[in-house]
CSV table of C-alpha atoms and ligand atoms in Angstrom, one decimal:
chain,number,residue,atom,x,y,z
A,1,UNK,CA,-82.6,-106.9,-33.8
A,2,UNK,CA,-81.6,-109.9,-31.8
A,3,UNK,CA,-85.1,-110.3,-29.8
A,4,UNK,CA,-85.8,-114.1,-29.8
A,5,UNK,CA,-82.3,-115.0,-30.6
A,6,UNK,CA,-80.7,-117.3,-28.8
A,7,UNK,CA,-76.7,-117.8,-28.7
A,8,UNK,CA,-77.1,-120.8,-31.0
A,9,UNK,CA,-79.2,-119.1,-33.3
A,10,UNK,CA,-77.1,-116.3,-33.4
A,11,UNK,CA,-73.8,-118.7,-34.6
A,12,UNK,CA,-76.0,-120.1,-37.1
A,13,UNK,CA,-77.0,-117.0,-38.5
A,14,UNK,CA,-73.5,-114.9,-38.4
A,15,UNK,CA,-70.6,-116.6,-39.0
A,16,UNK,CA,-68.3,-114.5,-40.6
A,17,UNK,CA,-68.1,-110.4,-40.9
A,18,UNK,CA,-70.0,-111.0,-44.7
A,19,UNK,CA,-72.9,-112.6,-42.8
A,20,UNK,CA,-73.3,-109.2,-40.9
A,21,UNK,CA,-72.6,-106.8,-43.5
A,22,UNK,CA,-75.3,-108.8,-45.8
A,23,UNK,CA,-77.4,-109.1,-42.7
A,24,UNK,CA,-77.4,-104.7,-42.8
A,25,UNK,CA,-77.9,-104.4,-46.3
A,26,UNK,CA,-80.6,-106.6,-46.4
A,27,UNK,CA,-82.3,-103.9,-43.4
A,28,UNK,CA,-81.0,-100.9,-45.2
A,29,UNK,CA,-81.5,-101.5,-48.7
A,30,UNK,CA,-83.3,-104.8,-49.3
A,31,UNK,CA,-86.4,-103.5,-50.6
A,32,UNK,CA,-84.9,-100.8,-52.2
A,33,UNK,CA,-82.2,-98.6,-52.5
A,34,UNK,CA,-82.2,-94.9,-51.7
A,35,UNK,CA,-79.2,-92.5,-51.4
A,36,UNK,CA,-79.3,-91.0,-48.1
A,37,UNK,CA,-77.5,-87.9,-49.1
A,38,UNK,CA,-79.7,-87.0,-52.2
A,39,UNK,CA,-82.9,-88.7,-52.1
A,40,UNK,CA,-81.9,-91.1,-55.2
A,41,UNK,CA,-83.1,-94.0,-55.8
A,42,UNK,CA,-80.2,-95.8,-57.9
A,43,UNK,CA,-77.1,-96.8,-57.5
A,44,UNK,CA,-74.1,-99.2,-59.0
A,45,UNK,CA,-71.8,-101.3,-57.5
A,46,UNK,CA,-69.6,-99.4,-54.1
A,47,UNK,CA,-66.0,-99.9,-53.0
A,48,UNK,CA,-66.7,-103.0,-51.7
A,49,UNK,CA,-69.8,-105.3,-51.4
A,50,UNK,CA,-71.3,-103.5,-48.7
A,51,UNK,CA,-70.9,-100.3,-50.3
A,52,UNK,CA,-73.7,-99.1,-52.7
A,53,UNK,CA,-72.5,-95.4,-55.0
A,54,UNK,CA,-75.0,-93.2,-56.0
A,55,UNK,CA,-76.3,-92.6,-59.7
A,56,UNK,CA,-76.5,-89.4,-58.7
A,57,UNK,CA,-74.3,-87.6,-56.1
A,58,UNK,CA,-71.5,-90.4,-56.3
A,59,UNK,CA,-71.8,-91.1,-52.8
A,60,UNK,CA,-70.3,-94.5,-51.7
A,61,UNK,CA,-72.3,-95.0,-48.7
A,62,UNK,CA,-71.2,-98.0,-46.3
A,63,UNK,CA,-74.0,-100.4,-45.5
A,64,UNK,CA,-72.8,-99.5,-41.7
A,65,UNK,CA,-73.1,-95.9,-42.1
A,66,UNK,CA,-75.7,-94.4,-40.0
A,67,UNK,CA,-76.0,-96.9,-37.7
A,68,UNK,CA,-73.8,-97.8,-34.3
A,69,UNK,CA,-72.0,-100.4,-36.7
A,70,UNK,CA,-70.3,-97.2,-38.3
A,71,UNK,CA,-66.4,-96.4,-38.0
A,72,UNK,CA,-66.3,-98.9,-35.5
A,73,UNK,CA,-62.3,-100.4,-34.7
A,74,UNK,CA,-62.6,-104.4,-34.2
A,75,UNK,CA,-64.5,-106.6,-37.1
A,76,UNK,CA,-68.2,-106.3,-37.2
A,77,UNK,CA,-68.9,-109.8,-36.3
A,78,UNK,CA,-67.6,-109.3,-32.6
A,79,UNK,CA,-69.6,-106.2,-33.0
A,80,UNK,CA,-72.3,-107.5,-34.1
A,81,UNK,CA,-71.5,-110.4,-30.8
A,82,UNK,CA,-71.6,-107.9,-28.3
A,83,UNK,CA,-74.4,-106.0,-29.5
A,84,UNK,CA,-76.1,-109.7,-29.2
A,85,UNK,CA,-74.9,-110.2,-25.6
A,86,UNK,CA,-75.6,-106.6,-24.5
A,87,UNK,CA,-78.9,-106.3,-26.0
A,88,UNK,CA,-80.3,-110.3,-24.9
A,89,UNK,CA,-78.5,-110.4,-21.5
A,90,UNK,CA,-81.3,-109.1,-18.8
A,91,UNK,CA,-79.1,-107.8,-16.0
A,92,UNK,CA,-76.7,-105.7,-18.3
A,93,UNK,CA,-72.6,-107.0,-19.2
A,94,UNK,CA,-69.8,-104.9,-17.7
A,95,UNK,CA,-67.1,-104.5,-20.3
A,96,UNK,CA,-64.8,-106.3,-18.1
A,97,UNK,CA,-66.9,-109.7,-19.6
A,98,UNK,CA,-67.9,-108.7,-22.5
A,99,UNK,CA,-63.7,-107.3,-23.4
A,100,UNK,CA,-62.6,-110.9,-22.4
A,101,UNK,CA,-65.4,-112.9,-24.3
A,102,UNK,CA,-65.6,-111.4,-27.6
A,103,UNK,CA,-61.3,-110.8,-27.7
A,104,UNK,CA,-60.5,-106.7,-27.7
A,105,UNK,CA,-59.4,-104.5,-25.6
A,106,UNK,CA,-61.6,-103.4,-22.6
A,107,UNK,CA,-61.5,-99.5,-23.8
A,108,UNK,CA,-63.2,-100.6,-27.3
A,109,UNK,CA,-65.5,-102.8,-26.0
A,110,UNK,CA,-66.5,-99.6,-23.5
A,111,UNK,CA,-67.3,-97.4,-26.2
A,112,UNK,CA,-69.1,-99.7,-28.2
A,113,UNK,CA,-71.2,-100.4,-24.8
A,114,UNK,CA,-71.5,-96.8,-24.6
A,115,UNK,CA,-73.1,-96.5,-28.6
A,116,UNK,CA,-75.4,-99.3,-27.7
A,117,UNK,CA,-76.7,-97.9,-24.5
A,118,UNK,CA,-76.9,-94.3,-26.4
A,119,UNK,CA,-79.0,-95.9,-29.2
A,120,UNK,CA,-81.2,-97.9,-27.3
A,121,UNK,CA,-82.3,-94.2,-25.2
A,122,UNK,CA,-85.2,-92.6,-26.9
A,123,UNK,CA,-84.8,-89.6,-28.5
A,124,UNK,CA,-83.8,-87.9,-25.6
A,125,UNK,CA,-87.7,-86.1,-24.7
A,126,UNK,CA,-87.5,-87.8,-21.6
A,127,UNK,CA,-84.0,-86.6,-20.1
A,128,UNK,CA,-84.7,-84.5,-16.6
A,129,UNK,CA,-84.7,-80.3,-17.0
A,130,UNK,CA,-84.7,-77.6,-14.8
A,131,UNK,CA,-82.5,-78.0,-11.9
A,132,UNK,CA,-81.0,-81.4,-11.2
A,133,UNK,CA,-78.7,-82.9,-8.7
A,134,UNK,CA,-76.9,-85.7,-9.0
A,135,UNK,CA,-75.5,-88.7,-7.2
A,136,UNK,CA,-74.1,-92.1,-7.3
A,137,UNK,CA,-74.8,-95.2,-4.8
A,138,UNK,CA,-74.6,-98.4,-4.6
A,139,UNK,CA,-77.5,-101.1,-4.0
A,140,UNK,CA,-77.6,-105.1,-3.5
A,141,UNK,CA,-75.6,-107.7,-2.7
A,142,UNK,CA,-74.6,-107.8,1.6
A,143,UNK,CA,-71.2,-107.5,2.2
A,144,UNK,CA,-68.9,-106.5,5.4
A,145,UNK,CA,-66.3,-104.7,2.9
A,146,UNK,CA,-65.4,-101.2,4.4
A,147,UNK,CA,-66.2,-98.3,2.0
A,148,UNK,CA,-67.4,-98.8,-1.6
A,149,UNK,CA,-66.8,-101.6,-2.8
A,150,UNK,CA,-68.1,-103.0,-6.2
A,151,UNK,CA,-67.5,-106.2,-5.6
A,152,UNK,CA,-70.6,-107.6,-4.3
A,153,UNK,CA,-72.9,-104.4,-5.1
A,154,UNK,CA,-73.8,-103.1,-8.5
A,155,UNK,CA,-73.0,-99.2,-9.1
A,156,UNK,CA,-76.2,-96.5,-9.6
A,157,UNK,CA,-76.5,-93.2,-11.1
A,158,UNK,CA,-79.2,-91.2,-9.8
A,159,UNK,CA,-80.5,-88.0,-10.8
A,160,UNK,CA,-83.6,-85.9,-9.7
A,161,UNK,CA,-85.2,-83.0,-10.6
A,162,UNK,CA,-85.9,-79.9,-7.7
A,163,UNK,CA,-88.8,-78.5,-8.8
A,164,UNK,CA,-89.1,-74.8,-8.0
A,165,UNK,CA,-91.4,-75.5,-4.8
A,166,UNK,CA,-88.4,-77.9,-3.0
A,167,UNK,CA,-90.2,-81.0,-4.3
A,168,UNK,CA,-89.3,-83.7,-6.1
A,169,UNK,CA,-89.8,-83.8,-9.7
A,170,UNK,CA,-88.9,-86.7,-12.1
A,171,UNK,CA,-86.0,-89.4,-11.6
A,172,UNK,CA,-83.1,-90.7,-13.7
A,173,UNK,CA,-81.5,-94.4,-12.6
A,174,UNK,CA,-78.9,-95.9,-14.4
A,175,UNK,CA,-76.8,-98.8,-13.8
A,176,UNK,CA,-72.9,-97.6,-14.2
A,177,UNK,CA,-69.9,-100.3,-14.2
A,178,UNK,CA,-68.1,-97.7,-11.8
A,179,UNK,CA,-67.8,-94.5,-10.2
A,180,UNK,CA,-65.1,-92.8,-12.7
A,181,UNK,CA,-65.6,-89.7,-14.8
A,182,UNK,CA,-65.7,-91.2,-17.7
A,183,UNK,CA,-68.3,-93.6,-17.3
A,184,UNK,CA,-70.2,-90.9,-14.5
A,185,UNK,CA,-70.4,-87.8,-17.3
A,186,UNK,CA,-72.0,-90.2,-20.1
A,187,UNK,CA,-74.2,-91.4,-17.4
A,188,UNK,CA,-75.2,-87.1,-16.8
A,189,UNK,CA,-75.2,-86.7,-20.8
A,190,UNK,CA,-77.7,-89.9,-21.3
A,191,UNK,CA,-80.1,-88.6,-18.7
A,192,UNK,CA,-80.1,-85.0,-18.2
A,193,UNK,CA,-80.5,-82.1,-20.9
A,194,UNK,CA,-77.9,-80.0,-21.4
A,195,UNK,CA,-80.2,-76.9,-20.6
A,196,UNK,CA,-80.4,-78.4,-17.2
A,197,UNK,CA,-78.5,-76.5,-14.2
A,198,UNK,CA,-76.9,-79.8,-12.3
A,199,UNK,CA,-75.7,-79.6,-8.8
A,200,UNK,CA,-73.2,-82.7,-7.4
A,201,UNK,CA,-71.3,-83.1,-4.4
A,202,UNK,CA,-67.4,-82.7,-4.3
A,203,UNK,CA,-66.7,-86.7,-5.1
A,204,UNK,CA,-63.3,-86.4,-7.5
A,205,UNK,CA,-64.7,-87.3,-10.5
A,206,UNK,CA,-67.5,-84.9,-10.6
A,207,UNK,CA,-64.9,-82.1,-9.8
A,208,UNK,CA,-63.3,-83.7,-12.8
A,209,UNK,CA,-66.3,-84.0,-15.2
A,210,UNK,CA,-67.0,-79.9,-14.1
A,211,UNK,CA,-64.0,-78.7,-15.8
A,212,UNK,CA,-65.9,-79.8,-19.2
A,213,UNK,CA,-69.5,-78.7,-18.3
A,214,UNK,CA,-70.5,-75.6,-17.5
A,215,UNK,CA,-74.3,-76.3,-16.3
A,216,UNK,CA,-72.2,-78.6,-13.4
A,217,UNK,CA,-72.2,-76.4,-9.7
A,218,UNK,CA,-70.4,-78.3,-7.2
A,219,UNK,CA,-71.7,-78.3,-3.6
A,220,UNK,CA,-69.8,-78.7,-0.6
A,221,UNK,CA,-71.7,-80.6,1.7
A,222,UNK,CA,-71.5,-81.4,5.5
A,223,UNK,CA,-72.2,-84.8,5.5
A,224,UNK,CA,-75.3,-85.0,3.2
A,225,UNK,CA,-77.0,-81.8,4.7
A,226,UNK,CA,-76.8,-80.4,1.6
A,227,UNK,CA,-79.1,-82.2,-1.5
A,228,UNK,CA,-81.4,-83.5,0.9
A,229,UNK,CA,-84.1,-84.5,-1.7
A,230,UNK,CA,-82.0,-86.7,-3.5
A,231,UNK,CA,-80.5,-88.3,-0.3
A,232,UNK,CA,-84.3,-89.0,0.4
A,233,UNK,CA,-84.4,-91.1,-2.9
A,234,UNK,CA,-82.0,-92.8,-2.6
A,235,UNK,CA,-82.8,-94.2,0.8
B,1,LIG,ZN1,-76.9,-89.3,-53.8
């Protein structure tokens, strides 16, 4: 959507939440319109200018709907800002930047990042199968702070699959903003099947996150001994 586009472009081009709404009808039904509930292929005027009504089924479909513009709380145009930022910006935004730049609160501007990142996954054919454990690390930036800090080093998920012989089988890496349940079980739902049997150590949020997700064992370990493969990766 925004490859090429840079910040001034993008002011130029979306001004106002009409620019963006016309901006997604142009994509949805520009060259020409089709119901997506019944196949039609006409339509009269919607609700409002970004809704198009069906000849047929009467249904007033939002020029948003079906895509991660839909039901969303804050006007499009920020939407449509941080979807800009999130998708242009190499290194990935944390919320905490992207809440304070665009103007809403940090928990909408989290689950927006979280449509974004879910959208721009593939279908999902790649997540890891079988069994799976799971940790989180941290890598980058030197710093003398005791224990885990995130100031200076940027959060990782890791996942890897055991294959039945002990070996290891594929990776997962994702960059999180932190270590809390929240943001760790989207991180396990993004990158690992739900068939998957997932093993993680007793950190608090995984004991958390367990309580929702059956395929979740948790292993008490003795300082790493246990999930020895995925201490290897990491390393
Ligand atoms: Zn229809």
């Amino acid at each position: 959507m925004f490859e090429g586009t840079n910040a001034i472009d993008f002011g130029k081009q979306f001004k106002t939440n009409e620019d963006c709404y016309r901006y997604l009808i142009k994509i949805k039904w520009g060259n020409r319109y089709q119901c997506s509930r019944c196949g039609c292929k006409e339509s009269y005027k919607g609700r409002t200018y970004y809704y198009s009504t069906c000849s047929s089924c009467g249904y007033d479909e939002s020029a948003a709907a079906n895509t991660i513009f839909h039901g969303i709380k804050m006007p499009i145009l920020k939407a449509f800002y941080m979807f800009f930022r999130l998708s242009t910006k190499k290194k990935g935004m944390s919320t905490i930047e992207l809440c304070t730049e665009v103007g809403v609160k940090q928990k909408t501007a989290w689950l927006f990042k979280r449509k974004v990142q879910a959208a721009m996954k593939k279908d999902g054919n790649d997540k890891l199968n079988g069994n799976v454990e799971v940790d989180e690390t941290l890598i980058g930036g030197y710093s003398t702070d005791k224990g885990r800090s995130t100031k200076t080093k940027d959060p990782l998920f890791i996942a890897v699959e055991i294959l039945a012989d002990g070996r290891t089988g594929n990776i997962a890496l994702q960059q999180i903003e932190n270590f809390k349940a929240d943001e760790l079980k989207y991180a396990i739902k993004d990158n690992i099947s739900e068939e998957a049997q997932i093993k993680t150590d007793a950190f608090h949020s995984y004991k958390k996150i367990a309580k929702g997700m059956e395929n979740i064992s948790i292993e008490y370990s003795n300082k790493g001994s246990a999930m020895e493969q995925l201490h290897k990766q990491i390393m």
